[in-house]
mmCIF file of C-alpha atoms and ligand atoms in Angstrom:
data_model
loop_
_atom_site.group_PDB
_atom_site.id
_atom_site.type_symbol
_atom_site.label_atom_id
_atom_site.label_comp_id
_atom_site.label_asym_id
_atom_site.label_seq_id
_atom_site.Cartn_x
_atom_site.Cartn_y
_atom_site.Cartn_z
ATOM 1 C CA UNK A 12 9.745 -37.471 9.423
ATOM 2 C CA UNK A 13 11.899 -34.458 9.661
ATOM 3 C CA UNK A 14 13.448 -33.932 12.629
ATOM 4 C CA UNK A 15 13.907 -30.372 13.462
ATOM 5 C CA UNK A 16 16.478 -28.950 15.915
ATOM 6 C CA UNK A 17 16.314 -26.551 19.017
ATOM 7 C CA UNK A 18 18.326 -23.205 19.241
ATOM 8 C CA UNK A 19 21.002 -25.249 21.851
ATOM 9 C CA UNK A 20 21.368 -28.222 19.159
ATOM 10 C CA UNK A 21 21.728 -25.692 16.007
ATOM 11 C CA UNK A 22 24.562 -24.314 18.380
ATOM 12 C CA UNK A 23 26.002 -27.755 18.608
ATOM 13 C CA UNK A 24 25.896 -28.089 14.962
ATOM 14 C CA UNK A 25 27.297 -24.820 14.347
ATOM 15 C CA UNK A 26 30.624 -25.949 16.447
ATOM 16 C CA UNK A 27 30.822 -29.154 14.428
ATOM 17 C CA UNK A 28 30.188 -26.715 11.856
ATOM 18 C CA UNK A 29 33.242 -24.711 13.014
ATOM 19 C CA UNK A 30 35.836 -27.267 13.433
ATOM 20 C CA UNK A 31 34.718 -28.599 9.670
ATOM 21 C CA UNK A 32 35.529 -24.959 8.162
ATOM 22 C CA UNK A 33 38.739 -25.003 9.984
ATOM 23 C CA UNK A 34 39.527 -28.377 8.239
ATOM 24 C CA UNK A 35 38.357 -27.288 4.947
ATOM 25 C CA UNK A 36 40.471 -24.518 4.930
ATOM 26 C CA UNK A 37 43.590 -25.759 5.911
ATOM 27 C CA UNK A 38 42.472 -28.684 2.927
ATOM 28 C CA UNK A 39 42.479 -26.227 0.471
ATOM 29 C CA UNK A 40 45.417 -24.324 1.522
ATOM 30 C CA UNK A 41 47.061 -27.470 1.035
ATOM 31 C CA UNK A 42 46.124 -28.899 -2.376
ATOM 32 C CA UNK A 43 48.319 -27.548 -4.895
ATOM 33 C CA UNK A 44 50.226 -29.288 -7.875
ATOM 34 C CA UNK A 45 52.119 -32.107 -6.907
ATOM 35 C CA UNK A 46 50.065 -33.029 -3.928
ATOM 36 C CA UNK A 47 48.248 -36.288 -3.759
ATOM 37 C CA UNK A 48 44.710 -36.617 -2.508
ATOM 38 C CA UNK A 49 45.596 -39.343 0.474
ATOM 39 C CA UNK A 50 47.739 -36.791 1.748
ATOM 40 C CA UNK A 51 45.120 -34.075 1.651
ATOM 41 C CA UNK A 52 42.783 -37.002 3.608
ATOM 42 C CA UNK A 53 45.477 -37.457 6.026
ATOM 43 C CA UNK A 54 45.734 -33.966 7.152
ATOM 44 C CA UNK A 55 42.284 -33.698 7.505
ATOM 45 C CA UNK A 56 42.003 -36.515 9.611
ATOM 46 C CA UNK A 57 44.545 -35.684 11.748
ATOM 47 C CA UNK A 58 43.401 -32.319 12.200
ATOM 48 C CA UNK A 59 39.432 -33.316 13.161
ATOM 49 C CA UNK A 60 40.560 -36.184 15.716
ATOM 50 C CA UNK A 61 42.586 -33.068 17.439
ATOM 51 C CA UNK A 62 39.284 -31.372 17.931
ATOM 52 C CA UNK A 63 37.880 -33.814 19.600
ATOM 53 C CA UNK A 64 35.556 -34.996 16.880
ATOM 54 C CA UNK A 65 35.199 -37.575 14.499
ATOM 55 C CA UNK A 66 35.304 -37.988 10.856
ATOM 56 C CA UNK A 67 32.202 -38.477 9.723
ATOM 57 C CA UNK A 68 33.108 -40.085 6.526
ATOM 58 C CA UNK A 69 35.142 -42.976 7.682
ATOM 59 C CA UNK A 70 34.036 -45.792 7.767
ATOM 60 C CA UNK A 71 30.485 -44.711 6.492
ATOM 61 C CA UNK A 72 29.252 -47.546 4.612
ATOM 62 C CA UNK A 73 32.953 -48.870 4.504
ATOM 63 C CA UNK A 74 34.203 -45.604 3.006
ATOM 64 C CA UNK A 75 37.600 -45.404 3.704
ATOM 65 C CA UNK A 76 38.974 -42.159 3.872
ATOM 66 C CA UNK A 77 38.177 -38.634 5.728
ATOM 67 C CA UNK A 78 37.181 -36.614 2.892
ATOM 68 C CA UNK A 79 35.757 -37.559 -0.429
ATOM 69 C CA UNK A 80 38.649 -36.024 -3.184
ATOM 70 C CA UNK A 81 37.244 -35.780 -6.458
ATOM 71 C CA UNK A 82 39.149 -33.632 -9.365
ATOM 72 C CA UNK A 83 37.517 -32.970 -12.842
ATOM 73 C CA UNK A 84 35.094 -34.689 -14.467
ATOM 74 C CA UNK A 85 34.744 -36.832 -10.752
ATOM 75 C CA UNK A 86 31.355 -35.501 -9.255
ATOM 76 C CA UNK A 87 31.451 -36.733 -5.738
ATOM 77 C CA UNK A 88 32.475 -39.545 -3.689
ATOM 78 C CA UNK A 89 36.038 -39.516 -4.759
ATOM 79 C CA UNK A 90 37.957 -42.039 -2.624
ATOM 80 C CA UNK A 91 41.685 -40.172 -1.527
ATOM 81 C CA UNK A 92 44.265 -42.127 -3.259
ATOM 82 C CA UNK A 93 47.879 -41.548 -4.820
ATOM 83 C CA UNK A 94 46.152 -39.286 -7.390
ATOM 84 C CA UNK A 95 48.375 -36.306 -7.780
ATOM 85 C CA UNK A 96 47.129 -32.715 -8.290
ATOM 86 C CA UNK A 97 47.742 -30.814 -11.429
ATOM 87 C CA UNK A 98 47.879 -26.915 -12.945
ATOM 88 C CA UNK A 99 44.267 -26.850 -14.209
ATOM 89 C CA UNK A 100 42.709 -29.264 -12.207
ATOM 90 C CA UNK A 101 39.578 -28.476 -10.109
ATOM 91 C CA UNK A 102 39.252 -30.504 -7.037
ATOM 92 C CA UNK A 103 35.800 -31.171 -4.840
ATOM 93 C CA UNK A 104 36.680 -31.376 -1.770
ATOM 94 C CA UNK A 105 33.703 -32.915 0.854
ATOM 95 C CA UNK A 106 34.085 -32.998 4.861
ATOM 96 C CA UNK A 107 32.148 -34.647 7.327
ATOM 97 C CA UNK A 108 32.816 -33.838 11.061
ATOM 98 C CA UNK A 109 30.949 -35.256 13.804
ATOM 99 C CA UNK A 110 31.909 -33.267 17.507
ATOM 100 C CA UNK A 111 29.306 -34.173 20.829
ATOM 101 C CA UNK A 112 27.252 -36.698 18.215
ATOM 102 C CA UNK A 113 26.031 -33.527 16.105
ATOM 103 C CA UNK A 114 26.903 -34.151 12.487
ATOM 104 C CA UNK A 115 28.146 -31.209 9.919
ATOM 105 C CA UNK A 116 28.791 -31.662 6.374
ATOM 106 C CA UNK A 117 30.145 -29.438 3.477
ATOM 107 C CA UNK A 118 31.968 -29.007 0.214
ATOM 108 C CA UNK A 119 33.753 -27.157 -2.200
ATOM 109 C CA UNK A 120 35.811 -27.204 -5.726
ATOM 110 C CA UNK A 121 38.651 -25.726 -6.169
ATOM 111 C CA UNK A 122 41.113 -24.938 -8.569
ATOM 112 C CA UNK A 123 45.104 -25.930 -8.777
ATOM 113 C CA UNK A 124 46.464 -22.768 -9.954
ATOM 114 C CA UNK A 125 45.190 -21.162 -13.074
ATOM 115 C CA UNK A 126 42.218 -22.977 -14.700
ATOM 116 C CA UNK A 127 40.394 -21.939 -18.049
ATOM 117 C CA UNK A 128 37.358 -20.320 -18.410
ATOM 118 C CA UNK A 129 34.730 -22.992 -18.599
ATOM 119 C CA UNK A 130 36.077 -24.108 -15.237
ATOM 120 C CA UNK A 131 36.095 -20.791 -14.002
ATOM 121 C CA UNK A 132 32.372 -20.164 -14.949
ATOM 122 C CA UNK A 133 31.692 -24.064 -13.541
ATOM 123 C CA UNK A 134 32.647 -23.322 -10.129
ATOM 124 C CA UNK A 135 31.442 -19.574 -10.094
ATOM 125 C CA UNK A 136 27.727 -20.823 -11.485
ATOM 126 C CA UNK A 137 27.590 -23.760 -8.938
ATOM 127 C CA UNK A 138 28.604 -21.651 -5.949
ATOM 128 C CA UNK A 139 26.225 -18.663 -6.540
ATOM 129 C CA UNK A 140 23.710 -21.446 -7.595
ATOM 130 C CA UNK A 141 23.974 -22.588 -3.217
ATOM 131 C CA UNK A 142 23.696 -19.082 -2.117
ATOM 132 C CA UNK A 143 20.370 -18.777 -4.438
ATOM 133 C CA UNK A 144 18.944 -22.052 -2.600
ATOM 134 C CA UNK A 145 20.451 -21.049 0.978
ATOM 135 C CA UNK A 146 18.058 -17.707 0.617
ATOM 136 C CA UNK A 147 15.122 -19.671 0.361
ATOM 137 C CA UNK A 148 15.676 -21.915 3.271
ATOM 138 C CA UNK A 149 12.939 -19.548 5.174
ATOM 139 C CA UNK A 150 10.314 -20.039 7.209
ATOM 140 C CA UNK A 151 7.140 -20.365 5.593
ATOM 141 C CA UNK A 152 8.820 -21.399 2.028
ATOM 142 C CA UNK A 153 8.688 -24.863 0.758
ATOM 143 C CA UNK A 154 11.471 -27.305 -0.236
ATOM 144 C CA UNK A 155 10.727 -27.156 -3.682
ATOM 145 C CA UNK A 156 11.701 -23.280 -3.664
ATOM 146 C CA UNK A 157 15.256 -24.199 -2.388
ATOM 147 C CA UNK A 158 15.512 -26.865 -5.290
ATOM 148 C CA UNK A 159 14.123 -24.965 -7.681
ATOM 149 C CA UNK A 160 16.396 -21.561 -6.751
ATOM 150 C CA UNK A 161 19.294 -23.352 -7.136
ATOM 151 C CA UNK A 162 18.115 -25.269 -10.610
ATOM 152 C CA UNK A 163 16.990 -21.752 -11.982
ATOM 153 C CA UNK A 164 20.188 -20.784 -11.274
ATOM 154 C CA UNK A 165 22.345 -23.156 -12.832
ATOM 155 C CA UNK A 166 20.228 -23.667 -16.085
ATOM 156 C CA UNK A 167 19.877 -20.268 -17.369
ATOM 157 C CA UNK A 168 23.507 -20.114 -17.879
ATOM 158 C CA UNK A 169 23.535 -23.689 -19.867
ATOM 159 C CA UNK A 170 24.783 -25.651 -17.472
ATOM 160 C CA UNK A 171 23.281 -29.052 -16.057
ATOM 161 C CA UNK A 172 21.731 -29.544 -12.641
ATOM 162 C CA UNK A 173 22.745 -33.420 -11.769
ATOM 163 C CA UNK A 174 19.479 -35.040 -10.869
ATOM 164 C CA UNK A 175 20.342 -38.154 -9.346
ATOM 165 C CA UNK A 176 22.495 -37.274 -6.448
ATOM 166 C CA UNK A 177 20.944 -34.995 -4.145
ATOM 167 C CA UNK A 178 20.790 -32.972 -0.669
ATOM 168 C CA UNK A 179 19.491 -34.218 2.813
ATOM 169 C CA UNK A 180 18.406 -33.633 6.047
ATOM 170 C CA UNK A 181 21.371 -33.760 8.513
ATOM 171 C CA UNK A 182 21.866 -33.670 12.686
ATOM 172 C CA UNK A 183 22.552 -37.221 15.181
ATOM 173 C CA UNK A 184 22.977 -38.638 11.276
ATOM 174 C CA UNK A 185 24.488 -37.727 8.587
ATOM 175 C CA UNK A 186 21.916 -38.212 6.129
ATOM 176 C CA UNK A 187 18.049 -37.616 7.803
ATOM 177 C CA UNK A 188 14.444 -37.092 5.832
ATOM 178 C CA UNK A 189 14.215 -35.087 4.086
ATOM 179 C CA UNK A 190 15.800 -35.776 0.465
ATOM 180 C CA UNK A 191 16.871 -32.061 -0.853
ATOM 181 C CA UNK A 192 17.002 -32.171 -4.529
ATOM 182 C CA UNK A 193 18.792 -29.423 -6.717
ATOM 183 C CA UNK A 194 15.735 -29.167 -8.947
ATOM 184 C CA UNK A 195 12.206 -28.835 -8.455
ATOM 185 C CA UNK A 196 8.998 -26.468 -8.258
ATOM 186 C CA UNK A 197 8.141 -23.486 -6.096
ATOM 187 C CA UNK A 198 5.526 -23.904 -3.317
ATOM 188 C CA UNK A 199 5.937 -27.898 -3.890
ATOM 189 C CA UNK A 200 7.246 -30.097 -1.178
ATOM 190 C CA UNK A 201 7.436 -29.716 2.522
ATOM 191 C CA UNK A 202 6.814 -26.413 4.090
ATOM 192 C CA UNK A 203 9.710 -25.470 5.933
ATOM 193 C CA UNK A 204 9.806 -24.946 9.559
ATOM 194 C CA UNK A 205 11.988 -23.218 12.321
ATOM 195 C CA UNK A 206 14.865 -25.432 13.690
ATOM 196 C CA UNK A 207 14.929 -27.956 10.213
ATOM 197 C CA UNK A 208 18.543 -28.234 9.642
ATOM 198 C CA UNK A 209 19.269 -29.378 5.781
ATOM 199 C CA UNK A 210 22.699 -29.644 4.023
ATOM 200 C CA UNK A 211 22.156 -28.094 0.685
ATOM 201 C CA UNK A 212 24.475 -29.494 -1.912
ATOM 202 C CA UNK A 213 24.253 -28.808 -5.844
ATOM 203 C CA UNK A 214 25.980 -31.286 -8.145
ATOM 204 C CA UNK A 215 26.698 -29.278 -11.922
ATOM 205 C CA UNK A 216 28.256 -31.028 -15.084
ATOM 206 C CA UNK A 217 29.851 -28.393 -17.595
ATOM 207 C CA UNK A 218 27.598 -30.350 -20.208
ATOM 208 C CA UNK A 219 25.073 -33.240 -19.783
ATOM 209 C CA UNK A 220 23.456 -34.220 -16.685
ATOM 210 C CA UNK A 221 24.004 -38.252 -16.665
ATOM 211 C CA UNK A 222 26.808 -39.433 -14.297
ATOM 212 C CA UNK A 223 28.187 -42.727 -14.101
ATOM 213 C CA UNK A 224 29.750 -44.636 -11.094
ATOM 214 C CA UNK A 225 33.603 -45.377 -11.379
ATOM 215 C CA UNK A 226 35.094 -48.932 -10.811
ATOM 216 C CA UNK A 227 35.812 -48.547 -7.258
ATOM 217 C CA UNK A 228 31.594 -48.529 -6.302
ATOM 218 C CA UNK A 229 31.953 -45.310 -4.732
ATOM 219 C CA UNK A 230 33.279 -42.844 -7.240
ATOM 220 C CA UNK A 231 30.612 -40.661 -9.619
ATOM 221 C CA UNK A 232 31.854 -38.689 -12.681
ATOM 222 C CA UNK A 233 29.952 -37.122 -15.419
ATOM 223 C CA UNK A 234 29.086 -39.682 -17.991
ATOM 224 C CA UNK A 235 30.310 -37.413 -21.212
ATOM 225 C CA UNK A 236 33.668 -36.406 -19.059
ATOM 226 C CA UNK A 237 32.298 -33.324 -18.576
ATOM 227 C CA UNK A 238 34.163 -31.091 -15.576
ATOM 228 C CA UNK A 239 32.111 -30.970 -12.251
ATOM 229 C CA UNK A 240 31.273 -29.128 -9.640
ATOM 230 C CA UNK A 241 29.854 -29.746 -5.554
ATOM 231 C CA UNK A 242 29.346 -26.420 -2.651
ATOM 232 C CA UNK A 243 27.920 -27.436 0.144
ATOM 233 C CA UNK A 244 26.788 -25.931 3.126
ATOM 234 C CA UNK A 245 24.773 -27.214 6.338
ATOM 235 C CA UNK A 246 21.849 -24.748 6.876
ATOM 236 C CA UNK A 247 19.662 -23.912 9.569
ATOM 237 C CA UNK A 248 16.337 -22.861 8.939
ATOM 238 C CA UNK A 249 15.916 -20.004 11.847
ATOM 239 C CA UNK A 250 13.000 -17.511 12.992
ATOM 240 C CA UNK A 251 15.809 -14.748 11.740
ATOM 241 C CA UNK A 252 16.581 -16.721 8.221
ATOM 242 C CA UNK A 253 18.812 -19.168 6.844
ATOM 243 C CA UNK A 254 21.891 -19.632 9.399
ATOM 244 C CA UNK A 255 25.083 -20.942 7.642
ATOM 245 C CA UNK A 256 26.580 -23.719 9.993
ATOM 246 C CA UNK A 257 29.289 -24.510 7.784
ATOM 247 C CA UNK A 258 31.018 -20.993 6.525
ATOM 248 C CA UNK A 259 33.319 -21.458 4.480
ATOM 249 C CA UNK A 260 32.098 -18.613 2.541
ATOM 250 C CA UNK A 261 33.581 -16.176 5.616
ATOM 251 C CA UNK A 262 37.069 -14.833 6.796
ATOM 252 C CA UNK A 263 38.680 -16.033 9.651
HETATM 253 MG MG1 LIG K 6 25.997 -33.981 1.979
#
């Protein structure tokens, strides 16, 4: 079942929403060479608990950190450690916040200083590919024209939509019905309705789509070593369109 949200919740969201944009900005300000990612996690942490809220990461499943930290060829999931940031790298960056029980959740990649151009056209592809599934996310339209926006995307400039990691529904918990994948067929799946709240997430390897998990049981990274990319937002579908709950995208 999908459990869809009133206008008052979706403002609830939106101010978990806030407080996780805050975060991720002061994050990314802060990652540059020589920085590890456990310090990045510790910031972040100490910032959300000072709103009030709650990571919404820790402790998940026995996850142990605030944000999942994962640079290059690391898809998602990426636990903060000692790692230290390089010229070149790109970092994901993923933040869960939960403030008054209402859970937000979002992600981006970034570079550490200059980065090449595959990289460059990585993280440009995968962004724009979120934007083209946040402007389905309208009444009236179906899941599978989200997925399928964003897959259209990604593929027609030969890069590869990961299949097995996907969106989700999102509110009390982090992860609700329904599953939001990055690929799939217009007019398919469930018809979307006012108040569904979904966080839309594509996954892109520079090359194949496979992934493997790393030794630590949470870690994912492209199985050729491929560089990889993760935006995220938490969207709102409203009677007046898609409503970002999570922008990042916007000056402060
Ligand atoms: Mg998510």
């Amino acid at each position: 079942m999908i459990i869809r949200k009133t206008p008052e919740q979706i403002d609830l969201m939106a101010a978990s929403g806030e407080i996780l944009v805050r975060c991720l900005k002061m994050v990314t300000a802060k990652a540059r060479a020589g920085v590890t990612t456990e310090e990045l996690d510790a910031a972040a942490e100490k910032f959300i608990r000072s709103q009030d809220a709650v990571p919404a990461f820790k402790g998940y499943r026995g996850f142990p950190g605030s944000i999942c930290a994962s640079p290059n060829s690391m898809v998602v999931h990426g636990i903060p450690g000692p790692y230290e940031l390089q010229r070149g790298d790109i970092l994901s960056i993923d933040v869960g916040v939960i403030k008054d029980g209402w859970v937000s959740d979002a992600a981006m990649t970034i570079p550490i200083g200059p980065i090449d151009r595959g990289a460059r056209q990585l993280l440009d592809v995968t962004k724009a590919s979120l934007f083209a599934g946040v402007a389905q996310m309208q009444v009236g339209n179906h899941l599978g024209d989200v997925s399928a926006a964003i897959q259209h995307s990604v593929e027609a400039e030969g890069l590869s939509i990961i299949r097995t990691l996907v969106g989700h529904g999102v509110g009390r918990e982090m992860h609700e019905e329904p599953q939001v994948p990055n690929f799939g067929e217009p007019g398919k799946g469930p018809e979307l309705e006012e108040g569904m709240v979904l966080a839309i997430e594509p996954m892109v390897n520079a090359r194949g789509p496979l992934v493997r998990m790393g030794d630590d049981g949470w870690s994912v990274y492209s199985e050729d070593d491929s560089l990889a990319a993760h935006f995220e937002f938490t969207v709102a579908v409203t009677a007046d369109g898609p409503r970002i709950l999570t922008p990042w995208h916007e000056e402060s």
